[in-house]
Short mmCIF file of C-alpha atoms in Angstrom, two decimals:
data_model
loop_
_atom_site.label_atom_id
_atom_site.label_comp_id
_atom_site.label_asym_id
_atom_site.label_seq_id
_atom_site.Cartn_x
_atom_site.Cartn_y
_atom_site.Cartn_z
CA MET A 1 0.00 0.00 0.00
CA LYS A 2 1.30 3.43 -0.90
CA LEU A 3 2.16 6.01 1.73
CA SER A 4 -0.80 8.11 0.66
CA GLY A 5 -3.07 5.16 1.31
CA TRP A 6 -2.34 4.46 4.96
CA TRP A 7 -1.08 7.83 6.19
CA LYS A 8 -2.69 10.68 4.30
CA ASN A 9 -6.17 9.23 4.61
CA ARG A 10 -5.97 9.39 8.41
CA SER A 11 -7.10 12.32 10.51
CA SER A 12 -4.64 14.25 12.65
CA ALA A 13 -5.71 12.35 15.76
CA GLU A 14 -5.34 9.00 13.99
CA LYS A 15 -1.86 9.96 12.80
CA VAL A 16 -0.81 10.81 16.36
CA GLU A 17 -2.26 7.50 17.54
CA LEU A 18 -0.43 5.55 14.84
CA TYR A 19 2.86 7.28 15.67
CA THR A 20 2.40 6.64 19.40
CA ARG A 21 1.51 2.98 18.94
CA TRP A 22 4.46 2.25 16.73
CA SER A 23 6.76 4.06 19.13
CA PHE A 24 5.71 1.67 21.88
CA HIS A 25 5.99 -1.29 19.52
CA PHE A 26 9.51 -0.14 18.76
CA PHE A 27 10.27 -0.29 22.49
CA VAL A 28 9.87 -4.08 22.17
CA VAL A 29 12.65 -4.16 19.60
CA ILE A 30 14.81 -1.83 21.67
CA GLU A 31 14.51 -4.03 24.77
CA ILE A 32 15.35 -7.19 22.85
CA VAL A 33 18.30 -5.66 21.02
CA SER A 34 19.80 -3.41 23.69
CA ILE A 35 19.22 -5.73 26.66
CA GLY A 36 18.59 -9.26 25.43
CA LEU A 37 21.26 -9.39 22.72
CA ALA A 38 23.70 -7.45 24.89
CA ALA A 39 23.28 -9.99 27.70
CA LEU A 40 23.54 -12.81 25.18
CA GLY A 41 26.85 -11.49 23.90
CA ALA A 42 28.24 -10.75 27.37
CA THR A 43 27.46 -14.21 28.77
CA ALA A 44 28.28 -16.30 25.69
CA GLY A 45 31.10 -18.71 26.50
CA LYS A 46 31.33 -17.58 30.13
CA VAL A 47 28.28 -19.35 31.56
CA PRO A 48 26.40 -22.49 30.51
CA ALA A 49 24.67 -22.09 27.16
CA LEU A 50 21.35 -23.09 28.70
CA VAL A 51 21.51 -20.14 31.11
CA THR A 52 22.43 -17.71 28.32
CA VAL A 53 19.56 -18.83 26.11
CA ALA A 54 17.12 -18.80 29.03
CA VAL A 55 18.05 -15.21 29.92
CA PHE A 56 17.65 -14.09 26.30
CA LEU A 57 14.27 -15.79 25.88
CA THR A 58 13.07 -14.33 29.19
CA VAL A 59 13.92 -10.82 28.00
CA CYS A 60 12.11 -11.47 24.71
CA ALA A 61 9.00 -12.73 26.49
CA HIS A 62 9.12 -9.78 28.89
CA SER A 63 9.33 -7.26 26.06
CA LEU A 64 6.45 -8.86 24.14
CA VAL A 65 4.17 -8.83 27.20
CA ILE A 66 5.02 -5.16 27.79
CA GLY A 67 4.25 -4.34 24.16
CA PHE A 68 0.89 -6.08 24.48
CA LEU A 69 0.16 -4.16 27.69
CA SER A 70 1.07 -0.85 26.05
CA SER A 71 -1.34 -1.52 23.18
CA ARG A 72 -4.17 -2.44 25.55
CA ALA A 73 -3.42 0.62 27.70
CA LEU A 74 -3.68 2.95 24.69
CA ASP A 75 -7.05 1.42 23.83
CA TRP A 76 -8.14 2.06 27.42
CA ILE A 77 -6.96 5.68 27.26
CA LEU A 78 -9.09 6.19 24.14
CA GLY A 79 -12.10 4.56 25.77
CA ARG A 80 -12.17 1.49 23.52
CA ARG A 81 -11.76 -1.19 26.20
CA GLU A 82 -11.60 -1.64 29.96
CA GLN A 83 -8.54 -0.82 32.01
CA PRO A 84 -6.05 -3.73 31.64
CA VAL A 85 -5.61 -4.26 35.39
CA ARG A 86 -4.91 -7.99 35.25
CA LEU A 87 -2.37 -7.60 32.48
CA ALA A 88 -0.68 -4.81 34.41
CA VAL A 89 -0.45 -7.01 37.50
CA THR A 90 1.00 -9.78 35.31
CA VAL A 91 3.67 -7.43 33.97
CA ALA A 92 4.55 -6.22 37.45
CA GLY A 93 4.84 -9.81 38.72
CA LEU A 94 6.88 -10.90 35.69
CA THR A 95 9.25 -7.96 36.09
CA ALA A 96 9.72 -8.74 39.78
CA ALA A 97 10.40 -12.39 38.91
CA VAL A 98 12.96 -11.39 36.27
CA THR A 99 14.68 -9.09 38.77
CA LEU A 100 14.88 -11.77 41.44
CA GLY A 101 15.99 -14.36 38.92
CA VAL A 102 18.82 -12.18 37.61
CA LEU A 103 19.95 -11.42 41.19
CA GLY A 104 19.90 -15.16 41.95
CA LEU A 105 22.01 -15.91 38.87
CA ARG A 106 24.41 -13.17 39.89
CA ALA A 107 24.73 -14.61 43.40
CA ALA A 108 25.45 -18.02 41.85
CA GLY A 109 28.06 -16.53 39.53
CA LEU A 110 26.11 -17.33 36.34
CA THR A 111 25.89 -13.82 34.83
CA GLY A 112 29.45 -13.53 33.59
CA ASP A 113 30.55 -9.88 33.74
CA GLU A 114 29.58 -7.72 36.72
CA GLY A 115 27.68 -5.26 34.53
CA VAL A 116 25.28 -7.84 33.06
CA ALA A 117 22.95 -8.05 36.07
CA PRO A 118 22.53 -4.26 36.56
CA THR A 119 21.89 -3.84 32.82
CA LEU A 120 19.25 -6.54 32.75
CA ILE A 121 17.52 -5.24 35.87
CA ALA A 122 17.57 -1.57 34.88
CA GLY A 123 16.40 -2.33 31.35
CA THR A 124 13.49 -4.60 32.22
CA THR A 125 12.27 -2.48 35.12
CA CYS A 126 12.32 0.83 33.21
CA PHE A 127 10.32 -0.52 30.27
CA ALA A 128 7.86 -2.17 32.66
CA SER A 129 7.47 1.07 34.63
CA GLY A 130 6.65 3.00 31.46
CA ALA A 131 3.98 0.48 30.47
CA LEU A 132 2.46 0.52 33.95
CA VAL A 133 2.22 4.32 33.89
CA LEU A 134 0.05 4.07 30.75
CA CYS A 135 -2.52 2.19 32.84
CA MET A 136 -2.95 5.13 35.24
CA ARG A 137 -4.99 8.30 34.98
CA GLU A 138 -3.70 10.43 37.84
CA VAL A 139 -0.22 11.94 37.98
CA ARG A 140 -0.17 11.41 41.74
CA GLN A 141 -0.34 7.68 41.02
CA MET A 142 2.27 7.75 38.26
CA ARG A 143 4.88 9.52 40.39
CA TYR A 144 5.16 6.55 42.76
CA VAL A 145 6.01 3.96 40.09
CA ALA A 146 9.70 4.81 39.63
CA PRO A 147 10.50 5.24 43.38
CA ALA A 148 8.66 2.01 44.24
CA THR A 149 10.53 0.11 41.53
CA ALA A 150 13.87 1.49 42.72
CA ALA A 151 13.08 0.63 46.35
CA PHE A 152 12.17 -2.95 45.39
CA VAL A 153 15.40 -3.40 43.43
CA GLY A 154 17.49 -1.94 46.27
CA LEU A 155 15.94 -4.16 48.92
CA ALA A 156 16.14 -7.24 46.71
CA SER A 157 19.84 -6.53 46.04
CA LEU A 158 20.55 -6.33 49.76
CA ALA A 159 18.68 -9.59 50.30
CA PHE A 160 20.90 -11.35 47.74
CA GLY A 161 24.07 -10.23 49.47
CA ILE A 162 25.04 -7.21 47.42
CA SER A 163 26.82 -4.49 49.43
CA PRO A 164 24.82 -1.44 50.55
CA GLY A 165 26.81 0.76 48.18
CA GLY A 166 26.21 -1.56 45.24
CA SER A 167 22.53 -1.89 46.10
CA ALA A 168 22.18 1.87 46.38
CA GLY A 169 23.90 2.37 43.03
CA MET A 170 21.62 -0.17 41.37
CA ALA A 171 18.56 1.47 42.94
CA VAL A 172 19.61 4.91 41.72
CA GLY A 173 20.17 3.60 38.20
CA VAL A 174 16.72 2.00 38.20
CA LEU A 175 15.19 5.19 39.60
CA LEU A 176 16.65 7.41 36.89
CA SER A 177 15.88 5.10 33.96
CA SER A 178 12.37 4.31 35.22
CA ALA A 179 11.60 7.97 35.91
CA PHE A 180 12.58 8.88 32.33
CA LEU A 181 10.37 6.16 30.80
CA CYS A 182 7.50 6.99 33.17
CA PHE A 183 7.59 10.63 32.09
CA ALA A 184 7.84 9.77 28.39
CA CYS A 185 5.03 7.22 28.47
CA GLY A 186 2.78 9.30 30.71
CA PHE A 187 3.20 12.34 28.47
CA SER A 188 2.51 10.26 25.35
CA GLY A 189 -0.70 8.91 26.80
CA TRP A 190 -1.82 12.37 27.88
CA LEU A 191 -0.97 13.83 24.46
CA LEU A 192 -2.92 11.15 22.61
CA ASP A 193 -5.96 11.65 24.83
CA THR A 194 -5.75 15.44 24.39
CA VAL A 195 -5.51 15.21 20.60
CA TYR A 196 -8.65 13.10 20.42
CA GLU A 197 -10.43 15.48 22.80
CA LEU A 198 -9.56 18.39 20.51
CA ASP A 199 -10.74 16.43 17.49
CA ARG A 200 -14.07 15.71 19.17
CA ALA A 201 -14.32 19.34 20.27
CA ARG A 202 -13.92 20.51 16.68
CA GLU A 203 -16.74 18.21 15.57
CA VAL A 204 -18.96 19.47 18.38
CA GLN A 205 -18.12 23.06 17.44
CA ALA A 206 -19.21 22.44 13.86
CA GLN A 207 -22.45 20.83 15.06
CA LEU A 208 -23.10 23.75 17.41
CA ALA A 209 -22.56 26.21 14.57
CA VAL A 210 -25.17 24.40 12.49
CA ALA A 211 -27.56 24.27 15.45
CA GLU A 212 -27.04 27.97 16.15
CA GLU A 213 -27.83 28.84 12.53
CA ARG A 214 -31.00 26.77 12.69
CA LEU A 215 -32.03 28.50 15.91
CA ARG A 216 -31.38 31.90 14.33
CA PHE A 217 -33.47 31.03 11.31
CA GLY A 218 -36.24 29.64 13.51
CA ARG A 219 -36.14 32.77 15.68
CA ASP A 220 -36.42 35.02 12.63
CA LEU A 221 -39.39 33.06 11.34
CA HIS A 222 -41.03 33.19 14.76
CA ASP A 223 -40.53 36.95 14.98
CA VAL A 224 -42.03 37.42 11.53
CA MET A 225 -44.89 34.94 11.70
CA GLY A 226 -45.80 34.81 15.38
CA ARG A 227 -47.68 38.09 15.61
CA ASN A 228 -49.22 37.84 12.13
CA LEU A 229 -50.56 34.34 12.70
CA ALA A 230 -52.06 35.39 16.03
CA VAL A 231 -53.81 38.33 14.34
CA ILE A 232 -55.02 36.11 11.51
CA ALA A 233 -56.43 33.61 14.01
CA LEU A 234 -58.27 36.32 15.96
CA LYS A 235 -59.67 38.04 12.89
CA SER A 236 -60.73 34.73 11.36
CA GLU A 237 -62.55 33.82 14.56
CA LEU A 238 -64.21 37.23 14.55
CA ALA A 239 -65.21 36.83 10.91
CA VAL A 240 -66.78 33.45 11.71
CA GLN A 241 -68.82 34.96 14.53
CA LEU A 242 -69.94 37.86 12.30
CA ALA A 243 -70.81 35.52 9.46
CA ARG A 244 -73.00 33.42 11.73
CA ARG A 245 -74.89 36.58 12.66
CA GLU A 246 -75.06 37.53 8.97
CA ARG A 247 -73.23 40.75 9.63
CA PRO A 248 -71.62 42.44 6.59
CA GLU A 249 -68.54 43.32 8.63
CA ALA A 250 -67.43 39.68 8.19
CA VAL A 251 -66.34 40.48 4.64
CA ASP A 252 -64.14 43.34 5.85
CA GLN A 253 -62.52 41.09 8.43
CA MET A 254 -61.72 38.43 5.83
CA ILE A 255 -60.29 41.08 3.51
CA GLU A 256 -58.05 42.15 6.39
CA VAL A 257 -57.04 38.51 6.98
CA GLN A 258 -56.17 38.22 3.29
CA ARG A 259 -54.04 41.35 3.47
CA ILE A 260 -52.15 40.16 6.55
CA ALA A 261 -51.59 36.74 4.96
CA ARG A 262 -50.07 38.35 1.88
CA GLU A 263 -47.83 40.56 4.00
CA SER A 264 -46.75 37.52 5.98
CA GLN A 265 -45.95 35.70 2.77
CA LYS A 266 -43.79 38.61 1.63
CA GLU A 267 -41.99 38.82 4.97
CA VAL A 268 -41.27 35.09 4.93
CA ARG A 269 -39.83 35.42 1.45
CA ASP A 270 -37.60 38.24 2.65
CA VAL A 271 -36.36 36.12 5.55
CA VAL A 272 -35.72 33.11 3.35
CA ARG A 273 -34.06 35.26 0.71
CA GLY A 274 -31.72 36.72 3.29
CA TYR A 275 -30.97 33.25 4.56
CA ARG A 276 -30.32 31.81 1.13
CA GLU A 277 -28.32 34.67 -0.33
CA ALA A 278 -24.62 34.73 0.44
CA ASN A 279 -22.27 37.70 0.17
CA LEU A 280 -19.17 36.62 -1.71
CA ALA A 281 -16.68 38.87 0.09
CA VAL A 282 -18.04 37.85 3.48
CA GLU A 283 -17.93 34.17 2.55
CA LEU A 284 -14.32 34.44 1.33
CA GLU A 285 -13.16 36.09 4.53
CA GLY A 286 -15.24 33.68 6.58
CA ALA A 287 -13.67 30.70 4.80
CA ARG A 288 -10.19 32.08 5.42
CA GLY A 289 -10.92 32.56 9.12
CA VAL A 290 -12.56 29.16 9.62
CA LEU A 291 -9.80 27.24 7.82
CA HIS A 292 -7.15 29.17 9.70
CA ALA A 293 -8.85 28.32 13.00
CA ALA A 294 -8.82 24.65 11.97
CA GLY A 295 -5.02 24.81 11.61
CA MET A 296 -4.83 24.98 7.80
CA ASP A 297 -2.70 27.20 5.61
CA CYS A 298 -5.34 29.03 3.56
CA LEU A 299 -4.50 31.27 0.59
CA VAL A 300 -7.38 33.41 -0.70
CA GLU A 301 -6.98 35.18 -4.05
CA TYR A 302 -9.77 37.26 -5.50
CA GLU A 303 -10.18 40.17 -7.90
CA GLN A 304 -11.54 43.52 -6.88
CA GLY A 305 -12.96 46.21 -9.12
CA ARG A 306 -16.47 46.66 -10.38
CA GLU A 307 -19.16 45.11 -8.23
CA LEU A 308 -20.31 41.68 -9.34
CA PRO A 309 -24.00 41.05 -10.05
CA ALA A 310 -25.98 40.08 -6.97
CA GLU A 311 -26.99 36.74 -8.50
CA ALA A 312 -23.37 35.82 -9.26
CA GLN A 313 -22.22 36.88 -5.79
CA SER A 314 -24.91 34.79 -4.12
CA ALA A 315 -24.20 31.69 -6.23
CA LEU A 316 -20.43 31.86 -5.81
CA GLY A 317 -20.80 32.67 -2.14
CA TRP A 318 -22.71 29.44 -1.66
CA VAL A 319 -20.00 27.59 -3.58
CA VAL A 320 -17.39 28.96 -1.15
CA ARG A 321 -19.53 28.04 1.84
CA GLU A 322 -20.17 24.47 0.67
CA ALA A 323 -16.55 23.94 -0.40
CA THR A 324 -15.28 25.15 2.98
CA THR A 325 -17.64 22.77 4.76
CA ASN A 326 -16.39 19.86 2.63
CA VAL A 327 -12.75 20.73 3.33
CA LEU A 328 -13.44 20.64 7.07
CA ARG A 329 -15.56 17.49 7.05
CA HIS A 330 -13.75 15.28 4.55
CA GLY A 331 -10.10 14.25 4.55
CA ASP A 332 -7.33 15.85 6.57
CA ALA A 333 -6.37 18.99 4.69
CA ARG A 334 -3.30 21.02 5.64
CA SER A 335 -3.48 23.64 2.91
CA CYS A 336 -6.26 25.16 0.83
CA VAL A 337 -6.30 27.68 -2.03
CA ILE A 338 -9.41 29.68 -2.95
CA ARG A 339 -9.03 31.64 -6.19
CA LEU A 340 -11.58 33.83 -8.00
CA THR A 341 -10.65 35.18 -11.44
CA ALA A 342 -12.35 36.90 -14.36
CA GLY A 343 -11.34 35.81 -17.86
CA PRO A 344 -10.99 38.01 -20.95
CA SER A 345 -14.60 37.29 -21.87
CA GLY A 346 -15.80 38.29 -18.43
CA ALA A 347 -16.49 34.75 -17.28
CA LEU A 348 -16.04 34.27 -13.53
CA THR A 349 -14.13 31.22 -12.34
CA LEU A 350 -13.91 30.14 -8.72
CA VAL A 351 -11.44 27.38 -7.80
CA VAL A 352 -11.18 25.76 -4.37
CA GLU A 353 -8.34 23.26 -4.08
CA ASN A 354 -7.07 21.41 -1.02
CA ASP A 355 -4.84 18.50 -0.08
CA GLY A 356 -5.44 15.61 2.33
CA VAL A 357 -7.99 13.87 0.13
CA PRO A 358 -8.96 10.36 1.35
CA LYS A 359 -8.34 7.52 -1.06
CA ALA A 360 -11.92 6.32 -0.75
CA PRO A 361 -14.98 8.47 0.06
CA ALA A 362 -15.99 8.35 3.71
CA GLY A 363 -19.66 7.79 2.90
CA PRO A 364 -22.36 8.19 0.27
CA PRO A 365 -22.29 11.42 -1.73
CA GLY A 366 -24.34 14.24 -0.26
CA SER A 367 -26.67 16.70 -1.93
CA GLY A 368 -24.48 19.78 -1.46
CA LEU A 369 -22.79 19.69 -4.87
CA ALA A 370 -26.07 18.88 -6.60
CA GLY A 371 -27.63 21.95 -4.98
CA LEU A 372 -24.72 24.11 -6.12
CA ARG A 373 -25.11 22.88 -9.68
CA GLU A 374 -28.77 23.86 -9.57
CA ARG A 375 -27.91 27.36 -8.35
CA LEU A 376 -25.26 27.81 -11.03
CA ALA A 377 -27.49 26.40 -13.77
CA VAL A 378 -29.84 29.36 -13.30
CA LEU A 379 -26.93 31.58 -14.42
CA ASP A 380 -25.82 29.12 -17.14
CA GLY A 381 -22.91 28.23 -14.89
CA THR A 382 -21.13 24.90 -14.43
CA LEU A 383 -19.52 23.07 -11.53
CA GLU A 384 -16.72 20.51 -11.67
CA ALA A 385 -15.42 18.66 -8.64
CA GLY A 386 -13.05 15.75 -8.22
CA PRO A 387 -9.55 14.61 -7.23
CA VAL A 388 -6.51 15.78 -9.18
CA ASP A 389 -2.84 14.83 -9.23
CA GLY A 390 -0.85 15.09 -6.03
CA GLY A 391 -3.58 13.81 -3.72
CA ARG A 392 -5.57 17.04 -4.00
CA PHE A 393 -9.23 17.83 -4.56
CA ARG A 394 -10.36 20.62 -6.85
CA LEU A 395 -13.75 22.28 -7.13
CA ARG A 396 -14.22 24.67 -10.07
CA ALA A 397 -17.31 26.83 -10.59
CA ARG A 398 -17.68 28.93 -13.76
CA ILE A 399 -20.26 31.59 -14.58
CA PRO A 400 -20.27 33.19 -18.05
CA GLY A 401 -21.03 36.88 -18.28
CA PRO A 402 -19.80 40.32 -19.22
CA ALA A 403 -16.45 41.60 -18.02
CA ALA A 404 -16.37 42.49 -14.35
CA GLY A 405 -14.28 45.61 -14.83
CA PRO A 406 -10.61 46.24 -14.03
CA ILE A 407 -8.82 43.52 -12.13
CA ARG A 408 -6.65 43.96 -9.08
CA GLU A 409 -5.48 40.86 -7.20
CA LEU A 410 -5.53 40.68 -3.45
CA GLU A 411 -4.00 37.86 -1.43
CA ALA A 412 -4.60 36.99 2.19
CA ARG A 413 -2.78 34.13 3.86
CA ALA A 414 -3.93 32.66 7.14
#
C-alpha cells in the first residue's frame, strides 16, 4: 500500500495515535536488542549455554508482554476497552520475577561480567514502569512507580548479598531510567488523549454552529410569523362569529385577513431570501478565518474592481460556503487555495483546491454539490469537482457573463 493510502487518509488524531503505537511497539525491539542481545553477547562462553539462552528468551517474552500491555493501555486511554488491570499485574509480577531471577544468577556466579545483572535489571524495570504508567490516569499515582521500583530493586539486592553501596547504586540507576520512561510514556498517553479530545471538540463546534444557525433562522421566522398568525387567528374567529350573525362586517374582516396573509408571505420570502443569499466577500473572509482556526494554511486570491452582479455573488458565495464545509468534514487537509478570477470574456471562475484527500470516500455522496449545480445552472454556470494529481481535490465553478471591470489581485494568507 502506498504512503498516501495508509497515512494521508488518516485524521490528525489517527496519525498521532499511529505514531504513538508504533513508538511503543519499537520499544519491544529496543529491549530485545539493547538488553537481550547485549546480555547474550556478554554471557556467551562464560556461563552455561542453557543459562544464556534462558536469559535471552526471558527478556524477549518480557518485552512482548510489555508491548501487548502498552497496546491495551492505549485502547483504554481512548475509551475502547476496559482498564487492563490484570495484564498490568502480570507485567509487574513478571518484572519482579525477572529481577529476582537475575539477582539469583548473579549470586550463583552465572551472569558472567559484573555489569550484566545491573543492565538486565535496569532495562526490564524501566520498560515495565513505562507500560504501567500508561494504565494510570492520575499523575499522583504515576509519580510513585519509579521510586517504588527502585526501592524494590534496592531491597532485593541487599537480600541477595550485594553491598549497601552496590545496592544503592543499582537502585539509583533504576530510579533514573524508570523515571525517564515513566515521564515519556505518561506524556505520550496524555498527548494522545488530548488530541482526540480536541478532534471531538472541533466536531462538536461544527455541530453547534449548524444548530445555532437553525435556531437563528427559527427565531427570525417566529418573529415574523408569530404576531401575524395570532392576528389572523383572531380576525378569522371574529369573521366566523360575524358571518354566523349575517353581519356584513365579516367580509371586511376576511379582507383584512387576506391582506395580513399576503404581508406575511412577503416577509417570509424576505427572511428566506436573506438566509439563502450569500455575500461573496463575506464568505471568502469567513472561509479564510474558519480554515485558519482549523489549523490549515489558507490562501485566498480574488479580484476587486467593479461590483459583481448580486446573483453571481450569491451563487459563488454558496460555492465557497459548501466547499469550505467539505474541506473541514472530509479528509485531513493542511493547505487550501481559494481563487476567483475573471477571464478576458468576463467569465467568472472560482477554484477551491485542497490536499489531504482520502483515497476512498468516507460515505455516500451528499446533496451539497447537486444543490450548487442547480444554483449555477440558473446563471448558465457549471460546476466541476473531483480529485486531481498530487492527492488534491479541486472544485471549479464557472459563470459566463460580461467583463467584471478592471482587475486587481488581493491575497490573504492565514
